[in-house]
Each structure stands twice: as C-alpha cells, then as structure tokens.
Amino acid sequence: MRVFELPSHSGLTHVIDKGLGPRAWEDVLEVAGEHISIVKLGWGTAAVTRRLERKLKVLRQADKPVVIGGTFFEAVYAKNALDAYKAWLDSLGLTHVEISDGTIDIPRERKLELIAEFARDFTVLSEVGSKDSSVEYTADEWTQWLREELDAGAWKVITEAREGGTAGIFDSAGGMRTELIGEIASAVGIEHVVFEAPSKNAQAWFIKQFGSSVNLGNIPPEEVIPLETLRLGLRGDTLKEVLLGSG
C-alpha cells in the first residue's frame, strides 16, 4: 500500500561492489534489487574474490548485469592479456565490459579500436577521465572523447570521479566541476552518460540539475535506497524539486 503516488524515472543506478559476499548481496537484492541497474566489481577486486562464481550466480538470478572495473581492464591491457581476458569474461558468463584509461596511457586511436572490438561480443561501458586529481582535461576534450567512444560502439560513457569523488568531474578537494558537467550534458546528452556520484551531495545536485532520470554511478550498495529516495523526492534534499515540483 502506498500513501500517495510516487514519481517515476528511468535513471540507471550503477552500483560499485568492493567485495561483498553472496549472502550480503542476497540481503541487498532483497530490499533494494529493483533499484539497481548494473553492478561493477570495483577495480581488480574480482581477481582476488573467493567463490566469485557463487556471487555472480546470485546477481545473475536477480537479472543484474555485472561489469568488472576498468582498472582491471587497464592491467589486462598493460600485460598484453586481452584474449585471456575475453575468455575469462566468457567463462564467468559476463556480458558487459568496462574499458577505461584513467591510470594507464592507452593511445586514443587504440582505445577506440578496443571499444569497437569488444562491442562485437560485449556491451561496452567506456570511461573518460583521469584518476589523477592533478590532471584536468578541457571541456572540449571531454565532450569530443565521450562522443568518439559512443560512436565507436560504447553503450554508455562514464565520467570518472573515483569512488571517493576526488578526480575527473570533481577536483581533488571533492568539489564538483559544475560548468564542465553542464557542457558534457549539453554536448553528449544525459541519456548516454553515467555520471559517477558517490556522495549524497553530488547525487542531489545531479538530480536537481538534470532530473530524476539522470544516470548515476559508483553508488555503494548501502546507498541504493537513499539514492532512490532522492530520485523520488522522499528526502529533504530533493523533496521540493522532485515530489512537489516547486524547486
């Protein structure tokens, strides 16, 4: 029973997993599964997780796509192990892959080739932005690269922020580069972008700025329900703007 009709939205909630076990995921999915769009096994955690297949089975049974973090892709690239990586993904039954160059330098044309190559067999999420907080690309660079990666075959493009919100579309102190974000949204279209937004303040800002259907990423499992309340205007940060439409 609902006391009143809630707003609807189509925003993706991209959740970061830092090493939860199967039973923990069963609990998360039981209470918040309907609000989770895709699960990322952060950076290289999948490579050192015991009984990974059991965890993946829990997520698969809930129809949750899983992607391994882009940092591990960069390690694979640096180790010249792309074919072995594809075979491993296939053996795990994974249908999505993240391609990034936030730590390792991958020549621009090569990254686009890799996106096109993997897109033949997988759903590709590509990430733009450096994990080094001292590196700041121009808005023109961001928008050009994001569009190029979509054209190369990426399903969604991700704007780097790290799990702590201290790089990419954020500065080293955690401040949001709002002008840059606005230019990205205008030039690329918010439906194509997943904005990493690990903090409540960032999530609320994105929802106020672009609406509840904005795609948000790097959401911790325990923050899925709090984020959904922000999307629906059931939290003070967005109640006026979303639920009452009087922002």
XYZ file of C-alpha atoms in Angstrom:
247
model
C 0.000 0.000 0.000
C 1.240 3.478 -0.879
C 0.044 6.607 0.839
C 0.309 8.624 -2.406
C 1.505 8.162 -5.981
C 5.260 8.408 -6.385
C 7.017 9.949 -9.405
C 8.586 7.607 -11.946
C 12.043 7.798 -13.526
C 14.283 5.877 -15.909
C 17.672 6.725 -14.412
C 20.307 3.995 -14.204
C 21.802 3.239 -10.802
C 25.290 1.831 -11.349
C 26.444 0.208 -8.095
C 30.055 -0.346 -7.052
C 30.872 -3.562 -5.207
C 34.094 -3.520 -3.178
C 33.980 -7.184 -2.174
C 30.597 -8.148 -0.744
C 29.901 -11.858 -0.392
C 26.961 -13.801 -1.837
C 24.863 -13.645 1.320
C 25.419 -9.920 1.658
C 24.226 -9.492 -1.934
C 21.173 -11.613 -1.216
C 20.275 -9.146 1.545
C 20.926 -6.097 -0.659
C 18.889 -7.509 -3.531
C 16.013 -8.488 -1.261
C 15.447 -4.922 -0.115
C 16.892 -2.815 -2.946
C 17.178 -5.016 -6.021
C 14.508 -3.241 -8.049
C 16.528 -0.013 -7.825
C 19.825 -1.498 -9.099
C 20.573 -1.339 -12.829
C 24.110 -2.727 -13.048
C 26.802 -3.861 -10.612
C 30.506 -3.071 -11.034
C 33.061 -5.231 -9.257
C 35.396 -2.379 -8.387
C 38.888 -2.091 -9.914
C 40.597 -5.527 -9.581
C 38.535 -6.992 -6.743
C 37.112 -9.744 -8.958
C 40.594 -11.207 -9.406
C 41.043 -11.813 -5.671
C 37.473 -12.682 -4.635
C 36.984 -16.260 -3.439
C 33.921 -18.069 -4.758
C 33.360 -15.322 -7.299
C 31.120 -17.613 -9.338
C 28.762 -18.017 -6.399
C 28.405 -14.266 -6.029
C 27.848 -13.862 -9.754
C 25.166 -16.560 -9.632
C 23.258 -14.568 -7.002
C 23.406 -11.436 -9.163
C 22.553 -13.357 -12.346
C 19.474 -14.907 -10.730
C 18.314 -11.365 -9.946
C 18.907 -10.327 -13.594
C 21.595 -7.818 -12.622
C 24.289 -7.243 -15.259
C 27.807 -7.304 -13.823
C 30.872 -5.491 -15.134
C 34.456 -5.717 -13.885
C 36.116 -2.402 -13.080
C 38.031 -0.564 -15.765
C 41.261 -0.503 -13.766
C 41.481 -4.263 -14.186
C 40.973 -3.813 -17.930
C 43.928 -1.426 -17.903
C 46.048 -4.032 -16.097
C 44.996 -6.599 -18.696
C 45.963 -4.194 -21.496
C 49.333 -3.444 -19.905
C 50.005 -7.173 -19.517
C 49.006 -7.873 -23.140
C 46.355 -10.350 -21.960
C 43.262 -9.166 -23.871
C 42.441 -12.562 -25.381
C 42.727 -14.271 -21.999
C 40.514 -11.566 -20.503
C 37.796 -12.151 -23.090
C 37.945 -15.877 -22.419
C 37.686 -15.268 -18.656
C 34.670 -12.991 -19.073
C 33.024 -15.646 -21.234
C 33.755 -18.341 -18.643
C 32.103 -16.203 -15.974
C 29.072 -15.586 -18.170
C 29.587 -11.821 -18.159
C 28.006 -9.813 -20.966
C 29.299 -6.336 -20.081
C 32.824 -4.911 -20.054
C 34.284 -1.598 -18.910
C 37.088 -0.002 -20.920
C 38.997 2.870 -19.350
C 42.357 4.622 -19.491
C 42.333 6.525 -16.222
C 45.621 5.094 -14.948
C 47.399 3.509 -17.907
C 48.121 5.544 -21.031
C 46.280 3.932 -23.957
C 46.723 5.760 -27.272
C 43.485 7.417 -28.301
C 43.012 5.507 -31.553
C 43.850 2.236 -29.828
C 41.208 2.820 -27.161
C 38.579 3.436 -29.839
C 39.672 0.257 -31.623
C 39.352 -1.690 -28.368
C 35.844 -0.333 -27.763
C 34.783 -1.372 -31.277
C 36.444 -4.777 -30.906
C 34.849 -5.604 -27.541
C 31.477 -4.203 -28.647
C 31.205 -7.073 -31.125
C 30.860 -9.528 -28.227
C 30.026 -7.466 -25.147
C 28.015 -4.457 -24.023
C 30.708 -1.809 -23.515
C 30.778 0.886 -20.875
C 33.709 3.193 -21.565
C 35.110 5.629 -19.055
C 36.698 9.013 -19.709
C 38.816 10.953 -17.233
C 41.994 10.504 -15.242
C 42.207 9.018 -11.749
C 44.994 11.524 -11.087
C 43.337 14.553 -9.469
C 46.044 16.841 -10.839
C 45.010 16.057 -14.432
C 42.194 18.258 -15.703
C 41.034 17.951 -19.300
C 39.242 20.773 -21.087
C 35.527 20.638 -21.758
C 36.247 20.272 -25.471
C 38.457 17.245 -24.793
C 35.851 15.636 -22.556
C 32.976 16.093 -24.994
C 34.996 15.034 -28.032
C 36.249 11.862 -26.351
C 32.843 10.932 -24.960
C 31.210 11.320 -28.375
C 34.011 9.381 -30.081
C 33.603 6.473 -27.681
C 29.858 6.345 -28.207
C 30.451 6.379 -31.958
C 32.971 3.539 -31.549
C 30.297 1.335 -30.004
C 30.033 2.117 -26.294
C 26.556 1.599 -24.830
C 27.159 4.229 -22.137
C 30.081 6.514 -21.363
C 31.139 7.074 -17.769
C 32.636 10.265 -16.364
C 35.453 9.472 -13.946
C 35.145 10.585 -10.318
C 36.807 7.709 -8.431
C 34.905 6.009 -5.621
C 35.614 8.976 -3.371
C 34.677 11.823 -5.725
C 38.187 13.344 -5.917
C 39.117 13.260 -9.617
C 37.728 13.692 -13.114
C 34.499 15.683 -12.862
C 35.451 16.520 -9.257
C 38.500 18.389 -8.040
C 40.972 16.972 -5.510
C 39.032 18.549 -2.625
C 35.771 16.891 -3.688
C 34.255 19.970 -5.322
C 32.171 19.395 -8.433
C 33.281 20.907 -11.734
C 29.739 22.051 -12.453
C 30.476 24.070 -15.576
C 32.246 21.090 -17.145
C 29.390 18.760 -16.224
C 26.883 21.124 -17.795
C 28.861 21.205 -21.040
C 29.094 17.405 -21.107
C 25.353 17.038 -20.570
C 24.559 19.556 -23.286
C 27.002 18.191 -25.861
C 26.614 14.459 -25.287
C 23.118 14.058 -23.801
C 22.461 12.827 -20.268
C 20.829 9.625 -21.515
C 24.200 8.471 -22.869
C 26.302 9.347 -19.807
C 26.720 7.707 -16.409
C 27.964 10.376 -14.004
C 29.955 8.907 -11.137
C 28.478 10.422 -7.976
C 29.475 8.548 -4.817
C 28.317 11.197 -2.314
C 24.807 12.262 -1.320
C 25.525 15.920 -2.055
C 26.656 15.077 -5.586
C 23.667 12.814 -6.186
C 21.239 15.508 -5.030
C 22.934 18.095 -7.239
C 22.680 15.903 -10.337
C 19.001 15.182 -9.687
C 18.186 18.849 -9.133
C 20.152 19.853 -12.222
C 19.081 17.152 -14.691
C 16.069 15.423 -13.167
C 15.465 12.044 -11.558
C 16.282 10.101 -14.737
C 19.962 11.097 -14.714
C 22.261 8.040 -14.755
C 24.432 7.866 -11.634
C 27.377 5.595 -10.917
C 29.748 4.367 -8.219
C 26.836 4.100 -5.795
C 27.720 1.972 -2.732
C 25.214 -0.866 -2.100
C 24.127 0.680 1.180
C 23.341 3.943 -0.626
C 20.975 2.469 -3.250
C 17.807 3.078 -1.230
C 18.923 6.545 -0.041
C 19.590 7.454 -3.704
C 16.160 6.180 -4.731
C 14.570 8.434 -2.112
C 16.479 11.363 -3.628
C 15.200 10.424 -7.097
C 11.609 10.286 -5.809
C 11.762 13.420 -3.677
C 11.410 11.494 -0.422
C 14.405 13.177 1.191
C 14.706 16.788 2.247
C 17.427 17.480 -0.313
C 15.039 16.986 -3.273
C 11.520 16.970 -1.819
C 10.566 20.398 -3.125
C 12.141 19.971 -6.543
C 11.015 16.412 -7.321
C 7.954 15.497 -5.295
C 6.324 18.919 -5.071
C 7.679 20.386 -8.286
C 8.306 23.707 -6.625
C 12.095 23.934 -6.683
